[in-house]
PDB file of C-alpha atoms in Angstrom:
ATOM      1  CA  UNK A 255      18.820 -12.502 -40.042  1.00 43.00           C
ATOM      2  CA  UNK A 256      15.964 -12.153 -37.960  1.00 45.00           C
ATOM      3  CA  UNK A 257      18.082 -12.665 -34.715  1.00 46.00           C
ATOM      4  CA  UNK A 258      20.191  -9.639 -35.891  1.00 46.00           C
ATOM      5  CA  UNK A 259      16.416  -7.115 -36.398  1.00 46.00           C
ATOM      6  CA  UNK A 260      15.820  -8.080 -32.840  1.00 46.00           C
ATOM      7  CA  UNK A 261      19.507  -6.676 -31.880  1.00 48.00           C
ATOM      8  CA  UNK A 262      18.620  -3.558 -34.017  1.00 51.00           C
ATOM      9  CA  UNK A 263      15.198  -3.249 -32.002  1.00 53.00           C
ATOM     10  CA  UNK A 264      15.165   0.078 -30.314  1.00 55.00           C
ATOM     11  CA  UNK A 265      13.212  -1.707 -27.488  1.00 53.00           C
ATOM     12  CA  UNK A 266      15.693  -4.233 -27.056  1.00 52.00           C
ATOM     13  CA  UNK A 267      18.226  -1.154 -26.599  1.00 56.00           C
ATOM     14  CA  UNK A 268      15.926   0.331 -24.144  1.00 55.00           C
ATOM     15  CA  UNK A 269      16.090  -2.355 -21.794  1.00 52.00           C
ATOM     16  CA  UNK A 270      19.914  -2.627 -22.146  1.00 53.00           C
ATOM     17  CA  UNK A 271      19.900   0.932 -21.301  1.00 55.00           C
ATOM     18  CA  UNK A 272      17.411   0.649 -18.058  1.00 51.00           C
ATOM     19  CA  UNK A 273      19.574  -2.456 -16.497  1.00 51.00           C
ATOM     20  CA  UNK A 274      22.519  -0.868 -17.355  1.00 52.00           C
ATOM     21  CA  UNK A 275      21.418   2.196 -15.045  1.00 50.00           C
ATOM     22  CA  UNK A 276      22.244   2.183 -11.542  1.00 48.00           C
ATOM     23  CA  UNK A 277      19.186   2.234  -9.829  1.00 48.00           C
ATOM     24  CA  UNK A 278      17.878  -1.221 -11.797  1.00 52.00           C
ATOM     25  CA  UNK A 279      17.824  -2.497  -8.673  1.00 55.00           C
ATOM     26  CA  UNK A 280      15.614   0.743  -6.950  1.00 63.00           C
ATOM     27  CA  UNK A 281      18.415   1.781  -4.834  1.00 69.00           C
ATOM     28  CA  UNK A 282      18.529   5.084  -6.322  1.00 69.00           C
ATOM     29  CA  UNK A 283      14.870   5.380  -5.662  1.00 71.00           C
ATOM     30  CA  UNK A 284      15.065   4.562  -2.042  1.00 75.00           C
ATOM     31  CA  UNK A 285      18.098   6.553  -1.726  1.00 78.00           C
ATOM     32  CA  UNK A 286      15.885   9.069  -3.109  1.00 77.00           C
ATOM     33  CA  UNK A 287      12.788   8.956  -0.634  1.00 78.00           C
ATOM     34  CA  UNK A 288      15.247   8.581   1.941  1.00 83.00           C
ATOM     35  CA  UNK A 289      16.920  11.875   1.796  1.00 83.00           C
ATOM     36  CA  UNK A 290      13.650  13.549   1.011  1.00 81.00           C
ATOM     37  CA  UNK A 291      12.412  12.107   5.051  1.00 84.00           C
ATOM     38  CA  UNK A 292      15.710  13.401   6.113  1.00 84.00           C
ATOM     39  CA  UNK A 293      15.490  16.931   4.474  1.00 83.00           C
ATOM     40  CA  UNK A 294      11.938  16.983   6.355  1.00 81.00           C
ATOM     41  CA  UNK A 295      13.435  16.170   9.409  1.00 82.00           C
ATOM     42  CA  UNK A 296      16.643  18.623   9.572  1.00 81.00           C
ATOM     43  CA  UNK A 297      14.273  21.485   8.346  1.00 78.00           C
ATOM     44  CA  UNK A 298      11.882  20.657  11.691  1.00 76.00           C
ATOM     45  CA  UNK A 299      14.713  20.426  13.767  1.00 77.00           C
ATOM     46  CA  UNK A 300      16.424  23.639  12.401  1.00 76.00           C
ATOM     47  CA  UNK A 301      12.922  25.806  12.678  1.00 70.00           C
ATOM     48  CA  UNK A 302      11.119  24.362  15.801  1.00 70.00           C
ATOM     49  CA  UNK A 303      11.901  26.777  18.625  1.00 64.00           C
ATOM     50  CA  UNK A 304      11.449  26.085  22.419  1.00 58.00           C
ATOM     51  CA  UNK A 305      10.252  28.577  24.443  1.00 55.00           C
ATOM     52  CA  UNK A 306       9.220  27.768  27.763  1.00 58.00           C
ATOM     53  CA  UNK A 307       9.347  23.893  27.052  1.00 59.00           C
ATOM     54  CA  UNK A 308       6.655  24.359  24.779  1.00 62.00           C
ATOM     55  CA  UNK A 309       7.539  24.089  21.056  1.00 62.00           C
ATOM     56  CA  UNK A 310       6.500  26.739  18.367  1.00 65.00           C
ATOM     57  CA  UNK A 311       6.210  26.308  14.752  1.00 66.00           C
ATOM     58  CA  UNK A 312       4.690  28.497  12.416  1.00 72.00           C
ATOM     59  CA  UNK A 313       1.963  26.934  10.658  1.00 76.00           C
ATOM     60  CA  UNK A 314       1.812  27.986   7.381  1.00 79.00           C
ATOM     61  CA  UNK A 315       5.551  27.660   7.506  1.00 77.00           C
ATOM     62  CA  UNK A 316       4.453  23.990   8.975  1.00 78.00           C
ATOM     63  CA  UNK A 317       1.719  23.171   6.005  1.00 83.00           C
ATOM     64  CA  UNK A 318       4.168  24.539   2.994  1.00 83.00           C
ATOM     65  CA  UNK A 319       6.827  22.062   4.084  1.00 81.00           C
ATOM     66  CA  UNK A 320       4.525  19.641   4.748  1.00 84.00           C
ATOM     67  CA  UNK A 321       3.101  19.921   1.625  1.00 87.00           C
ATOM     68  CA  UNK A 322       6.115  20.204  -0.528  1.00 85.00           C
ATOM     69  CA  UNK A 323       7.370  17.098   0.974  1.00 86.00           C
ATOM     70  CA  UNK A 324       3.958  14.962   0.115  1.00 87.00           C
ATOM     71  CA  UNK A 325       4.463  16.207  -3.294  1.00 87.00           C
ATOM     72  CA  UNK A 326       8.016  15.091  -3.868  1.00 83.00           C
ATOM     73  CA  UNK A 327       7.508  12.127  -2.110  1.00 83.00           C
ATOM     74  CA  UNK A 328       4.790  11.187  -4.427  1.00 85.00           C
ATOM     75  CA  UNK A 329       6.647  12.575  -7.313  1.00 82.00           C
ATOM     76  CA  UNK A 330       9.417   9.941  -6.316  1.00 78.00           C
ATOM     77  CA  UNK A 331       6.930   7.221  -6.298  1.00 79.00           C
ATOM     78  CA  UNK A 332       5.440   7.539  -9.214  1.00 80.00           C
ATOM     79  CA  UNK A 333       8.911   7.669 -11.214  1.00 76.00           C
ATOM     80  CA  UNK A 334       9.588   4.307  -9.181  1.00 73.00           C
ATOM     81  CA  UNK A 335       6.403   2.731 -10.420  1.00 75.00           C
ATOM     82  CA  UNK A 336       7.072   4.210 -14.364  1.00 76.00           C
ATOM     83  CA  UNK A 337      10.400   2.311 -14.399  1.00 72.00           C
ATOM     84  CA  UNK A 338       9.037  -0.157 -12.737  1.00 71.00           C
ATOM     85  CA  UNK A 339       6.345  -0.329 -15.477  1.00 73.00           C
ATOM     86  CA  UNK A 340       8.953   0.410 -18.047  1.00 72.00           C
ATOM     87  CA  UNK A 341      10.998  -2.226 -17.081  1.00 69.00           C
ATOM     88  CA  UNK A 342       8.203  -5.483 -17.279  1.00 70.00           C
ATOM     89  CA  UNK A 343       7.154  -3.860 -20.331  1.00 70.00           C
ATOM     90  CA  UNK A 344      10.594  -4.260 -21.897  1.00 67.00           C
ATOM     91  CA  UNK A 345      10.815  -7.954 -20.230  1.00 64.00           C
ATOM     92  CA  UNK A 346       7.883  -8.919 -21.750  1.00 67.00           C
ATOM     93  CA  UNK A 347       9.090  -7.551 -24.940  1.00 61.00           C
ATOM     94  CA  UNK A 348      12.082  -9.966 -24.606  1.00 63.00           C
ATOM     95  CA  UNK A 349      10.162 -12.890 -23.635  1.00 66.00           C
ATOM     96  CA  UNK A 350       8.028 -12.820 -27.219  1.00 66.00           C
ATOM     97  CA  UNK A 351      11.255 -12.202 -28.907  1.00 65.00           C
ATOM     98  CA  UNK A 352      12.847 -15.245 -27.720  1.00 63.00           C
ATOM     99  CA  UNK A 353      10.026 -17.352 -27.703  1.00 63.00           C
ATOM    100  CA  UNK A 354       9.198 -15.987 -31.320  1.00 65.00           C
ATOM    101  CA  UNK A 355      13.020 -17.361 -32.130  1.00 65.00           C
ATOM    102  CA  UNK A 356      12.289 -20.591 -30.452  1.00 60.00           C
ATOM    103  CA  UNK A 357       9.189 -21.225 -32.229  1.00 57.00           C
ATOM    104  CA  UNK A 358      10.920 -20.565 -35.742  1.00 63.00           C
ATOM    105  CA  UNK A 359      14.073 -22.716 -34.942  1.00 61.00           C
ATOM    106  CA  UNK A 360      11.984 -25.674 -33.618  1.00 57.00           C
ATOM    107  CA  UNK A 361       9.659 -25.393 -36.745  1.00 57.00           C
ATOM    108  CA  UNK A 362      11.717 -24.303 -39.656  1.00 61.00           C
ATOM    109  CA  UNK A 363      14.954 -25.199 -37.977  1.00 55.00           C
ATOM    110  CA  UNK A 364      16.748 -22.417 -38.970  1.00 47.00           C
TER     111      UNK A 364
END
């Protein structure tokens, strides 16, 4: 009976639904902070004009991109390091359950 209340645990169907999601493995993530670097980079190549073989940028232009990419980059991050959290969390959770289950069997051995 008890076996079946862990089943029914909505933490237990938390961490089916986190490995069941397709970046349990962080490939999303670094999918992710990958396209942000390459946004960054087709945006400099798209606005950075040559004149003269120098190369001109507006600044602020410069510092707002800049500065919008630091913040979704960090954004990113820190999702990556809530499910990461999330995730040992959720193991741990596990771990107590079935060595809660262990404990009872090997005692009362039921």
């Amino acid at each position: 009976m008890s076996h079946m209340s862990a089943i029914l645990d909505p933490r237990l169907r938390s961490y089916q639904r986190i490995t069941s999601l397709p970046f349990y493995n962080f490939e999303w993530f670094r999918f992710k902070i990958r396209r942000q670097f390459v946004s960054l980079a087709h945006f400099l190549h798209q606005n950075i004009v040559t004149f003269r073989n120098r190369v001109w940028l507006s600044v602020p232009l410069l510092v707002r991109v800049l500065l919008s990419f630091v913040l979704h980059l960090s954004i990113t991050i820190n999702q990556c390091f809530v499910h990461f959290l999330r995730l040992i969390n959720t193991r741990k959770f596990i771990t107590n359950v079935v060595a809660k289950q262990q404990l009872r069997w090997c005692f009362l051995g039921s």
